[in-house]
XYZ file of C-alpha atoms in Angstrom:
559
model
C 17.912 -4.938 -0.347
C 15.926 -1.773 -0.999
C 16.004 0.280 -4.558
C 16.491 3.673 -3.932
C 16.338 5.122 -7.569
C 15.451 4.320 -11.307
C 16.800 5.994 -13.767
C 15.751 5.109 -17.330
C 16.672 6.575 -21.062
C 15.551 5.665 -24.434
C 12.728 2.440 -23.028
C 9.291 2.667 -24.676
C 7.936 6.182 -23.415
C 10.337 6.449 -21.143
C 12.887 8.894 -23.020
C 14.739 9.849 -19.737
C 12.972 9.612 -16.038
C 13.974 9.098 -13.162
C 11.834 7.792 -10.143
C 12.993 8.130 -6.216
C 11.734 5.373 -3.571
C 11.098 6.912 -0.196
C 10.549 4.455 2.904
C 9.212 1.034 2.536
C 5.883 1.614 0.380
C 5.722 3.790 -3.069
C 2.734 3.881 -4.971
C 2.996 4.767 -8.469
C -0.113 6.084 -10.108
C -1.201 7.732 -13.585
C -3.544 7.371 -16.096
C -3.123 4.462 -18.596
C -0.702 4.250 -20.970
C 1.723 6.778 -18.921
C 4.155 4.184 -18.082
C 3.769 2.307 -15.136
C 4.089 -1.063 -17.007
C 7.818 -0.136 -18.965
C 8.550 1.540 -15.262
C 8.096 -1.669 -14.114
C 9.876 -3.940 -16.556
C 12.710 -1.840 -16.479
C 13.362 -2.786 -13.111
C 11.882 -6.512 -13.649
C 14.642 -6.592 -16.765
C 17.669 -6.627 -13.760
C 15.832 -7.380 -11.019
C 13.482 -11.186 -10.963
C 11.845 -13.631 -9.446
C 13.810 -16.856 -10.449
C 13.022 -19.132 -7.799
C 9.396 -19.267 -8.660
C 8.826 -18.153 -12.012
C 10.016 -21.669 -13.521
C 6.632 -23.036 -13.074
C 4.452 -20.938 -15.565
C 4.999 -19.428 -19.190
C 5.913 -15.989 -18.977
C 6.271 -13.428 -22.281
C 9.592 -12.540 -23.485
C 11.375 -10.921 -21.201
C 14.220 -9.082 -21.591
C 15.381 -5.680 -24.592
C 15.085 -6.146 -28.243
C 16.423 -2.770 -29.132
C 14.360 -2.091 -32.429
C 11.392 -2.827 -30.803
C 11.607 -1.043 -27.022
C 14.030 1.821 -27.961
C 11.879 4.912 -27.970
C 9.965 5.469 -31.156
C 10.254 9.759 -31.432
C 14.111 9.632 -30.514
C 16.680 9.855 -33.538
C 19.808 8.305 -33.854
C 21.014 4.837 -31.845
C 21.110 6.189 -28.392
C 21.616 3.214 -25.951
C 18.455 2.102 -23.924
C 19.737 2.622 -20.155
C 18.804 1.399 -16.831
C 20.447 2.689 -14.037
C 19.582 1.517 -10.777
C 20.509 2.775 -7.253
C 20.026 0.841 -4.089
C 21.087 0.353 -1.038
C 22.533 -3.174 0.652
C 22.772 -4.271 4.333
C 25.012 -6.715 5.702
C 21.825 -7.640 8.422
C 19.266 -8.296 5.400
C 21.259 -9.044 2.445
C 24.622 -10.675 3.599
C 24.823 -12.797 0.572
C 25.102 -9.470 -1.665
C 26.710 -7.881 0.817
C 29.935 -10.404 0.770
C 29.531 -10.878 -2.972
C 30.197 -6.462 -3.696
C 32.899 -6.866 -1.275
C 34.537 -9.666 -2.837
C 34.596 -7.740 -6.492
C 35.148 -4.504 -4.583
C 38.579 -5.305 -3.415
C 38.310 -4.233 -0.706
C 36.708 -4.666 2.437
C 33.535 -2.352 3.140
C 32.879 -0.042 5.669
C 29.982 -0.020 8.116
C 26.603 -1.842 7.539
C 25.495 -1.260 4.499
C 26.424 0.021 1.052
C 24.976 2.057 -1.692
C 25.187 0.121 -4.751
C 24.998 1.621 -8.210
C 24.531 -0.357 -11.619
C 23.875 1.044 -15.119
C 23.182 -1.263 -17.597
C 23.375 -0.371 -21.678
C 21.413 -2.026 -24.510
C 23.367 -0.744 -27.773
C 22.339 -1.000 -31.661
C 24.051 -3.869 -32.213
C 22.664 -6.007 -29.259
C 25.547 -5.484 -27.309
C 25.212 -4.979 -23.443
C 27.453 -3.001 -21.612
C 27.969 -2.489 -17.181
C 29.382 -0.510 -14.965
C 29.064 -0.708 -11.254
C 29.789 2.117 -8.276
C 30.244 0.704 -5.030
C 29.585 4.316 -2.932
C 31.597 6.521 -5.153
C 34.281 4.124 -6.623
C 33.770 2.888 -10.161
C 34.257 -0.839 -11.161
C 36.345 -2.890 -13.335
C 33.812 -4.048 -16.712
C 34.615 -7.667 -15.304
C 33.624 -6.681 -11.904
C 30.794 -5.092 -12.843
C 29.576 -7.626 -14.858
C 29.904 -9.861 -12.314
C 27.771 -7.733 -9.926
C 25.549 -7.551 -12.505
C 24.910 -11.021 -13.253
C 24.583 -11.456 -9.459
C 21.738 -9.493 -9.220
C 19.924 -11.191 -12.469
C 20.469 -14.376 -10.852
C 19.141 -13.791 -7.661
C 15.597 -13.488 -6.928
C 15.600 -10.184 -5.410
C 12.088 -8.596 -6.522
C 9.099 -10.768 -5.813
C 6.255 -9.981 -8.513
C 2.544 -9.924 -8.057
C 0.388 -9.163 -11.200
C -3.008 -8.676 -10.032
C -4.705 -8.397 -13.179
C -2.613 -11.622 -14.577
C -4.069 -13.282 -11.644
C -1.921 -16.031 -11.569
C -0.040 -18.715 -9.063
C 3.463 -19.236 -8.922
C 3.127 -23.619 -8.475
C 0.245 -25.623 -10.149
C -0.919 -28.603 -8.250
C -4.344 -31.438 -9.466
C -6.658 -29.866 -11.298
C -5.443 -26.504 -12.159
C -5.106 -25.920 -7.888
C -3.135 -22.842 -7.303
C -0.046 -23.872 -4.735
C 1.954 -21.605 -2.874
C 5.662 -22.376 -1.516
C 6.101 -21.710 2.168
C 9.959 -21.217 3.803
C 11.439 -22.811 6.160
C 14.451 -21.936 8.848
C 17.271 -24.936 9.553
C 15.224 -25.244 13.123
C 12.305 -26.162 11.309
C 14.083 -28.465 8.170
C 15.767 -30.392 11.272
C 12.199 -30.699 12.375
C 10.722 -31.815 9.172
C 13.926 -34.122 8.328
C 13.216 -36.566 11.712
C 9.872 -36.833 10.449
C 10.145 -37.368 6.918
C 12.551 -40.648 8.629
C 9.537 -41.470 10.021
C 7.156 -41.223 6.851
C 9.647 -43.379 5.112
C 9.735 -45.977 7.736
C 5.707 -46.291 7.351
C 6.303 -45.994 3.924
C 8.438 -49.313 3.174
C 6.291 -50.989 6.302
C 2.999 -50.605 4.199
C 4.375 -50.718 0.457
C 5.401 -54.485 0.899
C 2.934 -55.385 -1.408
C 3.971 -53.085 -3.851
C 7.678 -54.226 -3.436
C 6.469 -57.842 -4.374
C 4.576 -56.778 -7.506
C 7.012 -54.470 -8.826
C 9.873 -57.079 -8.178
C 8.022 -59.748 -9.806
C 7.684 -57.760 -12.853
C 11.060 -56.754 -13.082
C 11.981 -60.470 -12.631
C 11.365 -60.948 -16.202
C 14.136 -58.852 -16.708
C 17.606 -60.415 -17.206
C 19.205 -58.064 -14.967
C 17.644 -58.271 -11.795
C 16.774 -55.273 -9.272
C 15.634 -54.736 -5.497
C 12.722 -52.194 -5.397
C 12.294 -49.370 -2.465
C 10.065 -47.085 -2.024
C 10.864 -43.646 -0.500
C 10.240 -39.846 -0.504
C 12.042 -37.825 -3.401
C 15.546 -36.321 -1.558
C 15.764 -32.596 -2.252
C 11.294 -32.594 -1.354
C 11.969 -30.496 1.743
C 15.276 -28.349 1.157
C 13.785 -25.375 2.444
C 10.690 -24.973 0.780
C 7.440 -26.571 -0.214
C 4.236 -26.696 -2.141
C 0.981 -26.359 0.202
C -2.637 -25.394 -0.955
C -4.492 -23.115 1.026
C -7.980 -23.101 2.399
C -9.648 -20.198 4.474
C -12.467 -20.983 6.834
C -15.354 -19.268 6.842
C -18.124 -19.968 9.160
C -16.472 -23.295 10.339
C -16.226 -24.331 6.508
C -13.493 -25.052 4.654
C -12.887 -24.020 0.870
C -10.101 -23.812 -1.193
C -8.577 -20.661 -1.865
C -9.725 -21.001 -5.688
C -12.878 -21.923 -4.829
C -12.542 -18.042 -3.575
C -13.765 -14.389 -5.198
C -10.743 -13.114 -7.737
C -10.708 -10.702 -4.578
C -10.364 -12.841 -1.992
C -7.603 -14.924 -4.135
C -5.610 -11.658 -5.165
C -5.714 -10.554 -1.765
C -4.540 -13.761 -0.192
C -1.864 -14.368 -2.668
C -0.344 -10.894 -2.132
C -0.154 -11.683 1.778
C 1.523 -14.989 1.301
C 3.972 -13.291 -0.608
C 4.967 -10.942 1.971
C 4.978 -13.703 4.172
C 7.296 -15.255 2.234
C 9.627 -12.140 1.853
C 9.403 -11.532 5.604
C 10.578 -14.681 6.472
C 13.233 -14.780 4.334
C 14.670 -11.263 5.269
C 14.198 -13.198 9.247
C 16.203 -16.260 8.242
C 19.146 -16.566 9.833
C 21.117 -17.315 6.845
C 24.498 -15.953 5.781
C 23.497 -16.274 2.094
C 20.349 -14.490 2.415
C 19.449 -11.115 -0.270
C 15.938 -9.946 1.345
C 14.103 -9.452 -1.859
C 11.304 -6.285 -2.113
C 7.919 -6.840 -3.488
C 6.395 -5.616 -6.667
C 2.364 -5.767 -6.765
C 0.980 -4.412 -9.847
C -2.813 -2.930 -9.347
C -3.438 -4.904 -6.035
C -7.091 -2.945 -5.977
C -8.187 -5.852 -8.435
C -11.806 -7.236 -7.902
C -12.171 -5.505 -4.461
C -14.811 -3.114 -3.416
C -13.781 0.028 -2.706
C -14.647 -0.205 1.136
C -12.134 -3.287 1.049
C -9.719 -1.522 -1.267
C -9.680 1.251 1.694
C -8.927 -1.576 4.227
C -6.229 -3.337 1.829
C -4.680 -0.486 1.420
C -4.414 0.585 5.073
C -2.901 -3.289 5.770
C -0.510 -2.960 2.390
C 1.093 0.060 3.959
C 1.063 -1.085 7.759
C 2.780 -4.473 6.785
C 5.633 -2.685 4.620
C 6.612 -0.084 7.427
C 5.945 -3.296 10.327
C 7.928 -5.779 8.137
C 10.561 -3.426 6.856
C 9.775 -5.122 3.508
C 10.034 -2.733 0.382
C 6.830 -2.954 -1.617
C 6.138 -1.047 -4.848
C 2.694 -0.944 -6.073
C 1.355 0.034 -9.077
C -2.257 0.948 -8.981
C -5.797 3.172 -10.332
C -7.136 3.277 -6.895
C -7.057 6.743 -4.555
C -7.284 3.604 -1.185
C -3.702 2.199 -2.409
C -1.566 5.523 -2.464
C -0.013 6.563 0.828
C -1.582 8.787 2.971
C 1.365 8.651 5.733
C 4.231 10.276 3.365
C 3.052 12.289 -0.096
C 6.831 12.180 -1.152
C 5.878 7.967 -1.611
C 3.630 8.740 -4.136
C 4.697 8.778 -7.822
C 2.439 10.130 -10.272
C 3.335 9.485 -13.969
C 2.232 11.867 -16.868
C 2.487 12.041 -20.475
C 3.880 15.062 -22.068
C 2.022 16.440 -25.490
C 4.037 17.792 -27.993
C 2.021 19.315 -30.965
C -1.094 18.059 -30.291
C 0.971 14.723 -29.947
C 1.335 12.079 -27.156
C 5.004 11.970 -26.244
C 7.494 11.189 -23.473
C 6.400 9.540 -19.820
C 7.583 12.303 -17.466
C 7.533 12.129 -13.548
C 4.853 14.397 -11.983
C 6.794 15.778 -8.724
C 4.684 15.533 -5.595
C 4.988 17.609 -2.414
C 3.633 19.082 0.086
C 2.501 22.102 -1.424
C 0.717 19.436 -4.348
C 0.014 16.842 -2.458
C -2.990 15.935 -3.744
C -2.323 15.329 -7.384
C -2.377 11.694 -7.415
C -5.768 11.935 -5.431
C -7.237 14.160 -7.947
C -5.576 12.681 -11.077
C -7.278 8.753 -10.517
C -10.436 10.670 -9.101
C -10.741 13.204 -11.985
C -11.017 15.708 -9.497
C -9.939 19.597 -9.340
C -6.844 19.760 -7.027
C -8.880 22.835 -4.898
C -11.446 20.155 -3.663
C -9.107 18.329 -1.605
C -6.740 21.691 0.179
C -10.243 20.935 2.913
C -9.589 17.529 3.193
C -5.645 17.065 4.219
C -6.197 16.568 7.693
C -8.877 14.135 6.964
C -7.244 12.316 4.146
C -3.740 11.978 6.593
C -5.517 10.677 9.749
C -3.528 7.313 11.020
C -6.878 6.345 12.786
C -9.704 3.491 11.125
C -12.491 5.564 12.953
C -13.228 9.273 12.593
C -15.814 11.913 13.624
C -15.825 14.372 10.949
C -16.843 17.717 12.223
C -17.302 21.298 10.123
C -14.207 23.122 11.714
C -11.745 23.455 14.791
C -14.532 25.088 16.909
C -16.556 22.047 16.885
C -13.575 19.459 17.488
C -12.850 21.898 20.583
C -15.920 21.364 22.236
C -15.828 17.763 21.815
C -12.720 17.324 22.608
C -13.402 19.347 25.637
C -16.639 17.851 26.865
C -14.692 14.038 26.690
C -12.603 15.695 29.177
C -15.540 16.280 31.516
C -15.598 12.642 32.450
C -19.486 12.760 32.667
C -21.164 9.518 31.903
C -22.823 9.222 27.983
C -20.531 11.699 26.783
C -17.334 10.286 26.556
C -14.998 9.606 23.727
C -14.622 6.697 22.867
C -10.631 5.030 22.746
C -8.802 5.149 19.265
C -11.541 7.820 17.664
C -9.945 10.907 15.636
C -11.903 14.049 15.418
C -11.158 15.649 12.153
C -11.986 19.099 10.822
C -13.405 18.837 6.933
C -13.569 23.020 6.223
C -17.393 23.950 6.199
C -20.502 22.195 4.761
C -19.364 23.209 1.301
C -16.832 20.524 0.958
C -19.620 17.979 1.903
C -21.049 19.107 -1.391
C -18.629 16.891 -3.566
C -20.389 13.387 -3.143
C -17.435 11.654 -4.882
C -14.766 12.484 -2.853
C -16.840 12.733 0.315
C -17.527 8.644 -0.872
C -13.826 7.955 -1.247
C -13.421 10.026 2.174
C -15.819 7.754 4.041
C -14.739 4.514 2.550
C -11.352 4.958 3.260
C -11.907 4.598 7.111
C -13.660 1.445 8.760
C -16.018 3.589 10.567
C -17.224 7.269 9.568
C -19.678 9.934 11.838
C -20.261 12.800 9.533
C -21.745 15.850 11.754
C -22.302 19.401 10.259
C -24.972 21.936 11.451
C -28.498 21.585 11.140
C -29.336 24.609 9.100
C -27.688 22.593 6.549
C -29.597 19.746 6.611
C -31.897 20.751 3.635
C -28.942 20.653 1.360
C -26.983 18.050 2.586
C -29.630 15.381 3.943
C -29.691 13.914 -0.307
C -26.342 13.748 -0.991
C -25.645 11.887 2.614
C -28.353 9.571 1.351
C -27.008 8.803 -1.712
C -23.210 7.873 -0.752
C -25.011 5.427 1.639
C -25.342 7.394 4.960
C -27.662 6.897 7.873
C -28.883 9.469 9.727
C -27.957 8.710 13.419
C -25.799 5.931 12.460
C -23.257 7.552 10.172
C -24.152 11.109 9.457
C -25.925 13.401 12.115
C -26.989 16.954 11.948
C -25.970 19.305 14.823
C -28.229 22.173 16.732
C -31.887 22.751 17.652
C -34.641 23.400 15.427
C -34.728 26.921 16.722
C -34.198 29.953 14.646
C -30.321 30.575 15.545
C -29.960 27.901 17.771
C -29.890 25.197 14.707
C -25.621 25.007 14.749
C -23.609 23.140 17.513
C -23.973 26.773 19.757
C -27.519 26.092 20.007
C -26.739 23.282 22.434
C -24.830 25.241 24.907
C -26.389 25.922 28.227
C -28.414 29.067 28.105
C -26.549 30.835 30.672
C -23.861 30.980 28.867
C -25.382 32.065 24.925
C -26.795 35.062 27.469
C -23.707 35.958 29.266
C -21.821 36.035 25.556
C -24.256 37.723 23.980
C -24.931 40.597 27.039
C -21.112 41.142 26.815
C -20.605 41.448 23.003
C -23.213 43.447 21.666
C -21.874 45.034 19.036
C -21.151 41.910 17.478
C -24.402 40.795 17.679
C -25.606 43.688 15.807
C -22.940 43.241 13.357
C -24.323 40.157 12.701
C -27.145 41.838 11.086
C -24.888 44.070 8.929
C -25.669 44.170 5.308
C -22.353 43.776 4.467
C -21.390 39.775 4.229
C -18.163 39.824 5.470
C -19.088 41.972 8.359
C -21.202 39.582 9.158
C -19.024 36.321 8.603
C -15.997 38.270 10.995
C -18.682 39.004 13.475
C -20.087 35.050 13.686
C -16.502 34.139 13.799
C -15.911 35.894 16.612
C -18.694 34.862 18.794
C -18.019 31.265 17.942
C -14.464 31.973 19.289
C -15.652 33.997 22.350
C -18.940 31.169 23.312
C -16.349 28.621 22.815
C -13.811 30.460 25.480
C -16.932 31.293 27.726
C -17.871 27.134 27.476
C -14.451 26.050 28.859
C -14.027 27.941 31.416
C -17.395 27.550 32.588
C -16.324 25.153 35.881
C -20.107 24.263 36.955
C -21.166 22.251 33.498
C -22.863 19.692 34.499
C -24.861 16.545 31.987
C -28.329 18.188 32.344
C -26.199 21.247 30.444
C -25.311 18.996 28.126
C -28.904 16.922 26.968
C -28.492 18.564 23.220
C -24.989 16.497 23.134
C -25.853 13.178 24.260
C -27.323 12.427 20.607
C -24.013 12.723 18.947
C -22.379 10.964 21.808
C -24.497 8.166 21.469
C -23.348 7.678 17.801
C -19.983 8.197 18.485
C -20.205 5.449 20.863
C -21.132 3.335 17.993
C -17.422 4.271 16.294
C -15.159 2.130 18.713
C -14.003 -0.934 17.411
């Protein structure tokens, strides 16, 4: 099952949003106290977790109208959630029989949009109504539908910061459940017959005893000793250890990291398999993960993320995050981010309202959890977007041309290495922000930075202090010549003098007093030695010494 939309009126700051779910991963992101939590429990009110929640305490769940109905709204409007989502007879049959049974009428095609509003009134009365496509309900029918969904556990929840385990084994051990398919309980069943053979072969003694005892009894009883029925019916209780350096240890022997992380996998696990299961009662359930950043580095938030999103689109399994980190929002769609604001009203703190994100302001989520100005990222799209772990960052297009071009040379040391991407960041001025260039770098598993070397003197501290090595991960570009300290000053000589011979007057405009003359006029020749470089068809690698540097480094970028 996949929710599509959530609409909510008159719940805690939510006076009236509604929220849109686009693909199979939606990060929703604001500062605190702008609603992600009531977002939440408005759709954990219809939509749980029953088959392992029983285990723990949980808080009070459900609406008490006088204490969730918004405060600043007169009068005794209902508090409303209205949900819209979409049901497959592939993933979710056992929904997908159950609408059709209280639809009357048999469905057409594969799947079916499925509409539910639920109403909390004054009085504590609840009312339903359910749309199956465009056709309205009976209240019974609804209700049913509506008590189907409640019943089911159709949203599997992960609160990172609550940190907690679903089963609780000896000594406080956290235990997770693990599914199995009829293949596999058929498998399990023939041994269990054999565990309960060995069992009654080496309890004998225990027999004896316990018989004795009971003799004492008037009534008199044979004792047998055997494995609980109902143990294995398709799921059970395992611990988990991870090895690490040939060593064993038990998941809560673990970082909180470590643990969160490894919890939030098993839980996909456990959706995946279930939406796999060839099982005509099946509802594929989608995942809720609230701040799954919790007690991770950034450099392994970067590479959580990245996995979060990867398994979601690979798995088909919905997953809704809530989170503070810039590494958990999607960089593959901007429509799957949701940012959440808070309006002010009179100097006052009012109504949750739904920040819309698109192309044109894509980066508001970035720059809201950052604290950044939305102008400071316009140079980083490209970068931020890249579906590659390993990146060259270069000033501009010039400079990816001529590596790109050079790879294509196929002479040895100055190749490009398989599953690189050679990104564009705008000029050595957006290098200047050493917060986002951190978040930049951190977000892929391995980072060149390369900008021209009549920068150096500016950028060489702030390269140092985000953790950069020069050589390793940052490199300046050019000769220490006067003019020849930029990626040009590498070119073979023969072709700076054949550019410069033929464009004179844009050499002397490069003198001009006038700035922009002079940036048009560098432009151009950058265009023109570029042109002039390509179709140059006697290059050969003694042309190319000033190169081999960066080449070397970006051999160190393949995985």
């Amino acid at each position: 099952m996949k929710l599509d939309i959530v609409r909510v009126q008159n719940y805690r700051t939510l006076e009236n949003v509604e929220v849109k779910f686009h693909g199979y991963y939606t990060a929703i992101s604001g500062q605190n106290n702008a609603g992600k939590t009531s977002l939440i429990k408005a759709i954990r009110n219809t939509f749980k977790d029953n088959s392992r929640e029983v285990y723990f305490y949980r808080k009070r769940e459900g609406v008490a109208y006088r204490d969730d109905k918004t405060q600043w709204t007169k009068g005794d409007g209902d508090i409303v959630f209205d949900y819209e989502m979409t049901v497959t007879s592939a993933d979710d049959p056992g929904l997908f029989l159950f609408i059709e049974k209280f639809n009357e009428e048999k469905l057409v095609g594969e799947s079916v949009r499925l509409r539910v509003r639920v109403s909390y009134k004054s009085n504590d009365e609840t009312d339903c109504v359910a749309w199956v496509g465009p056709k309205e309900l009976s209240n019974y029918n609804s209700k049913e539908i509506l008590q189907k969904l409640t019943s089911s556990s159709l949203a599997f929840m992960h609160d990172s910061a609550g940190n907690y385990a679903h089963i609780f084994g000896p000594a406080g051990r956290h235990l997770h459940e693990m599914m199995f398919t009829a293949d596999e309980l058929k498998q399990i069943s023939e041994e269990v017959q054999k565990v309960q053979n060995k069992i009654k072969k080496i309890s004998k003694a225990h027999k004896t005893e316990l018989s004795e005892l009971l003799g004492h009894l008037e009534e008199k009883y044979d004792v047998d000793f055997a494995i609980p029925e109902g143990m294995f019916t398709g799921s059970i209780p395992f611990a988990v250890n991870l090895r690490d350096k040939n060593v064993d240890i038990p998941l809560n022997d673990w970082g909180s990291g470590t643990k969160n992380r490894t919890q939030i996998l098993m839980s996909m696990l456990q959706t995946s398999r279930i939406r796999s299961k060839p099982d005509e009662n099946k509802i594929t359930p989608f995942m809720i993960i609230e701040e799954p950043e919790s007690f991770l580095h950034p450099s392994a938030q970067a590479e959580f993320g990245r996995v979060l999103i990867d398994l979601a689109n690979e798995l088909k399994i919905q997953t809704i995050v809530t989170t503070h980190s810039p590494y958990m929002l999607c960089q593959d769609s901007v429509i799957s981010n949701v940012l959440l604001g808070r309006k002010q009203v009179y100097g006052k703190t009012k109504q949750t309202e739904v920040i819309d994100v698109k192309e044109d302001n894509w980066m508001e989520p970035f720059g809201n959890i950052l604290g950044l100005n939305n102008a400071e990222f316009l140079a980083w799209k490209e970068v931020l977007f890249s579906g590659k772990q390993c990146v060259l960052l270069v000033e501009g297009d010039i400079d990816r041309s001529y590596f790109e071009h050079i790879g294509t040379l196929c002479i040895p040391e100055l190749s490009l290495p398989a599953g690189v991407d050679i990104v564009p960041y705008g000029g050595k001025d957006a290098l200047r922000n050493s917060i986002l260039l951190k978040f930049i770098v951190e977000k892929f598993k391995k980072v060149l930075v390369t900008f021209d070397l009549d920068a150096k003197s500016d950028l060489e501290r702030i390269m140092t202090q985000i953790g950069l090595v020069e050589g390793d991960s940052y490199l300046p570009v050019g000769l220490p010549k006067p003019g020849k300290d930029c990626i040009e000053g590498l070119l073979p000589e023969r072709v700076l003098a054949k550019v410069y011979a033929q464009y004179t007057d844009l050499v002397m405009q490069m003198g001009s007093a006038d700035t922009k003359e002079r940036k048009s006029a560098k432009n151009s020749l950058k265009q023109k030695l570029l042109s002039e470089f390509k179709a140059d068809k006697t290059i050969v690698k003694d042309d190319l010494k000033g190169f081999v540097a960066v080449f070397k480094a970006l051999a160190k970028l393949q995985l």
